[in-house]
């Protein structure tokens, strides 16, 4: 499968935004996606992940058959689960070390640092069973769940796309009571990122990857109308993201915009957020495709693409760097804008470096062993 550089760039941006959004004093946090749209990097990450699953499934199934594709994604689900466990341990140990160094931080709950030392087997067990999903890693727990069912859901989606869409929508409708039945450490039960709701976005991405050759020619015949609608949705999304930030006089307009929908719930995937990310996907894929292709060719675009290709290594690194960056900003009280920006730039550089080193390691491991040549 040929790499789509702009897709890698957007995946990298999603990881960068996740990292910055979880550092409360970040100077660049105010410029991430959540400031300009009603959705945030979590929706971007899940949609892109689903799209990649669809693309890879199609390639592997065409070349090696359905069984090979099923085994590939079952193995991938196990890899993501291992990354969740390892990342949770590393994050807690990092937090513990920072507290020992008298470097307070608020990016994650302080109890992880205590539990990982006082009851390491219990802590690892709660991670492994996903009875607990530490903040910053909770979206990875969601990814484990949806990936684990890919060997079953994708063949059904391919064979019965409309029936599958109806079933996915029905599960989304009942997402909250279904999620509450999942055993979990949360008092209300269930996972924070409700898998019964978020599966709808993930499978929308999968469908885009599987069927883009079939439905894009049809959609392009109505490109002007779809672009106008998507633009209006994004303007509405921008209003929801921005107007509440500018005092009571401006916030009243935000109340008017929000009134038809009430509270917009992220955790079970609100329809407003779902619609907005799909509108953004259309704009990026069609009218703005040339712009994003050019951005992917810039130095910044290539750096983000390197992070995006880093996969699980990049995700775990962005989690650890969120905790480190937050601790550095909390040293000696209020960090001020200049120190916050310096820490932001350091974490961005460190995330890119980890991804670059991982890419070089992967390249070397794929090269044939010439020792016996």
mmCIF file of N, CA and C in Angstrom, residues 242-288:
data_model
loop_
_atom_site.group_PDB
_atom_site.id
_atom_site.type_symbol
_atom_site.label_atom_id
_atom_site.label_comp_id
_atom_site.label_asym_id
_atom_site.label_seq_id
_atom_site.Cartn_x
_atom_site.Cartn_y
_atom_site.Cartn_z
ATOM 1 N N UNK A 242 -15.625 28.817 19.612
ATOM 2 C CA UNK A 242 -15.013 30.093 19.949
ATOM 3 C C UNK A 242 -15.882 31.041 20.767
ATOM 4 N N UNK A 243 -17.174 31.098 20.504
ATOM 5 C CA UNK A 243 -17.977 32.191 21.043
ATOM 6 C C UNK A 243 -18.088 32.180 22.562
ATOM 7 N N UNK A 244 -18.012 30.985 23.176
ATOM 8 C CA UNK A 244 -18.149 30.931 24.632
ATOM 9 C C UNK A 244 -16.919 31.494 25.346
ATOM 10 N N UNK A 245 -15.826 31.742 24.612
ATOM 11 C CA UNK A 245 -14.569 32.176 25.213
ATOM 12 C C UNK A 245 -14.467 33.692 25.369
ATOM 13 N N UNK A 246 -15.440 34.463 24.910
ATOM 14 C CA UNK A 246 -15.241 35.902 24.777
ATOM 15 C C UNK A 246 -16.190 36.743 25.610
ATOM 16 N N UNK A 247 -16.483 36.291 26.818
ATOM 17 C CA UNK A 247 -17.259 37.125 27.726
ATOM 18 C C UNK A 247 -18.754 36.947 27.546
ATOM 19 N N UNK A 248 -19.550 37.445 28.517
ATOM 20 C CA UNK A 248 -20.995 37.210 28.513
ATOM 21 C C UNK A 248 -21.715 37.817 27.318
ATOM 22 N N UNK A 249 -21.234 38.963 26.806
ATOM 23 C CA UNK A 249 -21.919 39.601 25.680
ATOM 24 C C UNK A 249 -21.866 38.721 24.439
ATOM 25 N N UNK A 250 -20.692 38.104 24.190
ATOM 26 C CA UNK A 250 -20.523 37.247 23.023
ATOM 27 C C UNK A 250 -21.065 35.847 23.308
ATOM 28 N N UNK A 251 -20.953 35.408 24.544
ATOM 29 C CA UNK A 251 -21.372 34.048 24.880
ATOM 30 C C UNK A 251 -22.855 33.828 24.638
ATOM 31 N N UNK A 252 -23.668 34.885 24.657
ATOM 32 C CA UNK A 252 -25.090 34.714 24.419
ATOM 33 C C UNK A 252 -25.356 34.185 23.009
ATOM 34 N N UNK A 253 -24.478 34.526 22.059
ATOM 35 C CA UNK A 253 -24.629 34.000 20.704
ATOM 36 C C UNK A 253 -24.286 32.512 20.671
ATOM 37 N N UNK A 254 -23.320 32.122 21.499
ATOM 38 C CA UNK A 254 -22.980 30.701 21.627
ATOM 39 C C UNK A 254 -24.171 29.924 22.179
ATOM 40 N N UNK A 255 -24.873 30.503 23.149
ATOM 41 C CA UNK A 255 -26.048 29.854 23.711
ATOM 42 C C UNK A 255 -27.110 29.642 22.637
ATOM 43 N N UNK A 256 -27.251 30.628 21.742
ATOM 44 C CA UNK A 256 -28.234 30.506 20.658
ATOM 45 C C UNK A 256 -27.835 29.367 19.721
ATOM 46 N N UNK A 257 -26.544 29.285 19.383
ATOM 47 C CA UNK A 257 -26.069 28.224 18.492
ATOM 48 C C UNK A 257 -26.250 26.845 19.110
ATOM 49 N N UNK A 258 -26.024 26.749 20.395
ATOM 50 C CA UNK A 258 -26.073 25.458 21.067
ATOM 51 C C UNK A 258 -27.497 25.021 21.399
ATOM 52 N N UNK A 259 -28.424 25.969 21.469
ATOM 53 C CA UNK A 259 -29.778 25.693 21.955
ATOM 54 C C UNK A 259 -30.468 24.521 21.252
ATOM 55 N N UNK A 260 -30.368 24.377 19.924
ATOM 56 C CA UNK A 260 -31.085 23.266 19.281
ATOM 57 C C UNK A 260 -30.600 21.889 19.714
ATOM 58 N N UNK A 261 -29.380 21.793 20.245
ATOM 59 C CA UNK A 261 -28.793 20.488 20.547
ATOM 60 C C UNK A 261 -28.540 20.259 22.038
ATOM 61 N N UNK A 262 -28.608 21.292 22.845
ATOM 62 C CA UNK A 262 -28.328 21.151 24.260
ATOM 63 C C UNK A 262 -26.857 20.853 24.497
ATOM 64 N N UNK A 263 -26.589 20.083 25.550
ATOM 65 C CA UNK A 263 -25.207 19.722 25.861
ATOM 66 C C UNK A 263 -24.642 18.832 24.755
ATOM 67 N N UNK A 264 -23.417 19.110 24.355
ATOM 68 C CA UNK A 264 -22.763 18.337 23.289
ATOM 69 C C UNK A 264 -21.748 17.414 23.957
ATOM 70 N N UNK A 265 -22.132 16.155 24.083
ATOM 71 C CA UNK A 265 -21.379 15.181 24.857
ATOM 72 C C UNK A 265 -20.276 14.542 24.015
ATOM 73 N N UNK A 266 -19.032 14.729 24.431
ATOM 74 C CA UNK A 266 -17.910 14.119 23.721
ATOM 75 C C UNK A 266 -17.852 12.619 23.947
ATOM 76 N N UNK A 267 -18.111 12.161 25.162
ATOM 77 C CA UNK A 267 -17.706 10.808 25.565
ATOM 78 C C UNK A 267 -18.524 9.701 24.934
ATOM 79 N N UNK A 268 -19.747 9.990 24.535
ATOM 80 C CA UNK A 268 -20.528 9.002 23.790
ATOM 81 C C UNK A 268 -20.628 9.370 22.313
ATOM 82 N N UNK A 269 -19.832 10.329 21.890
ATOM 83 C CA UNK A 269 -19.759 10.827 20.515
ATOM 84 C C UNK A 269 -21.079 11.489 20.108
ATOM 85 N N UNK A 270 -21.199 12.758 20.416
ATOM 86 C CA UNK A 270 -22.396 13.512 20.074
ATOM 87 C C UNK A 270 -22.544 13.627 18.552
ATOM 88 N N UNK A 271 -23.783 13.559 18.034
ATOM 89 C CA UNK A 271 -23.993 13.702 16.585
ATOM 90 C C UNK A 271 -23.447 15.002 16.007
ATOM 91 N N UNK A 272 -23.438 16.078 16.798
ATOM 92 C CA UNK A 272 -22.892 17.345 16.302
ATOM 93 C C UNK A 272 -21.401 17.196 16.015
ATOM 94 N N UNK A 273 -20.675 16.557 16.911
ATOM 95 C CA UNK A 273 -19.240 16.345 16.714
ATOM 96 C C UNK A 273 -19.003 15.391 15.539
ATOM 97 N N UNK A 274 -19.815 14.343 15.450
ATOM 98 C CA UNK A 274 -19.697 13.377 14.356
ATOM 99 C C UNK A 274 -19.894 14.056 13.005
ATOM 100 N N UNK A 275 -20.943 14.847 12.892
ATOM 101 C CA UNK A 275 -21.240 15.532 11.637
ATOM 102 C C UNK A 275 -20.131 16.515 11.270
ATOM 103 N N UNK A 276 -19.613 17.221 12.272
ATOM 104 C CA UNK A 276 -18.582 18.219 12.016
ATOM 105 C C UNK A 276 -17.279 17.584 11.521
ATOM 106 N N UNK A 277 -16.865 16.457 12.097
ATOM 107 C CA UNK A 277 -15.623 15.830 11.649
ATOM 108 C C UNK A 277 -15.787 15.263 10.246
ATOM 109 N N UNK A 278 -16.976 14.769 9.899
ATOM 110 C CA UNK A 278 -17.198 14.288 8.536
ATOM 111 C C UNK A 278 -17.184 15.443 7.544
ATOM 112 N N UNK A 279 -17.740 16.584 7.938
ATOM 113 C CA UNK A 279 -17.687 17.765 7.067
ATOM 114 C C UNK A 279 -16.250 18.199 6.848
ATOM 115 N N UNK A 280 -15.454 18.195 7.913
ATOM 116 C CA UNK A 280 -14.043 18.553 7.784
ATOM 117 C C UNK A 280 -13.314 17.564 6.879
ATOM 118 N N UNK A 281 -13.652 16.278 7.000
ATOM 119 C CA UNK A 281 -13.014 15.259 6.161
ATOM 120 C C UNK A 281 -13.294 15.513 4.684
ATOM 121 N N UNK A 282 -14.517 15.903 4.353
ATOM 122 C CA UNK A 282 -14.839 16.208 2.950
ATOM 123 C C UNK A 282 -14.019 17.396 2.452
ATOM 124 N N UNK A 283 -13.936 18.445 3.252
ATOM 125 C CA UNK A 283 -13.187 19.629 2.828
ATOM 126 C C UNK A 283 -11.711 19.304 2.615
ATOM 127 N N UNK A 284 -11.135 18.500 3.505
ATOM 128 C CA UNK A 284 -9.725 18.150 3.378
ATOM 129 C C UNK A 284 -9.493 17.251 2.178
ATOM 130 N N UNK A 285 -10.415 16.324 1.942
ATOM 131 C CA UNK A 285 -10.215 15.326 0.887
ATOM 132 C C UNK A 285 -10.503 15.852 -0.502
ATOM 133 N N UNK A 286 -11.357 16.882 -0.621
ATOM 134 C CA UNK A 286 -11.763 17.312 -1.967
ATOM 135 C C UNK A 286 -11.325 18.749 -2.257
ATOM 136 N N UNK A 287 -12.012 19.790 -1.769
ATOM 137 C CA UNK A 287 -11.613 21.144 -2.194
ATOM 138 C C UNK A 287 -10.240 21.566 -1.694
ATOM 139 N N UNK A 288 -9.804 21.053 -0.554
ATOM 140 C CA UNK A 288 -8.514 21.472 0.011
ATOM 141 C C UNK A 288 -7.425 20.416 -0.157
#
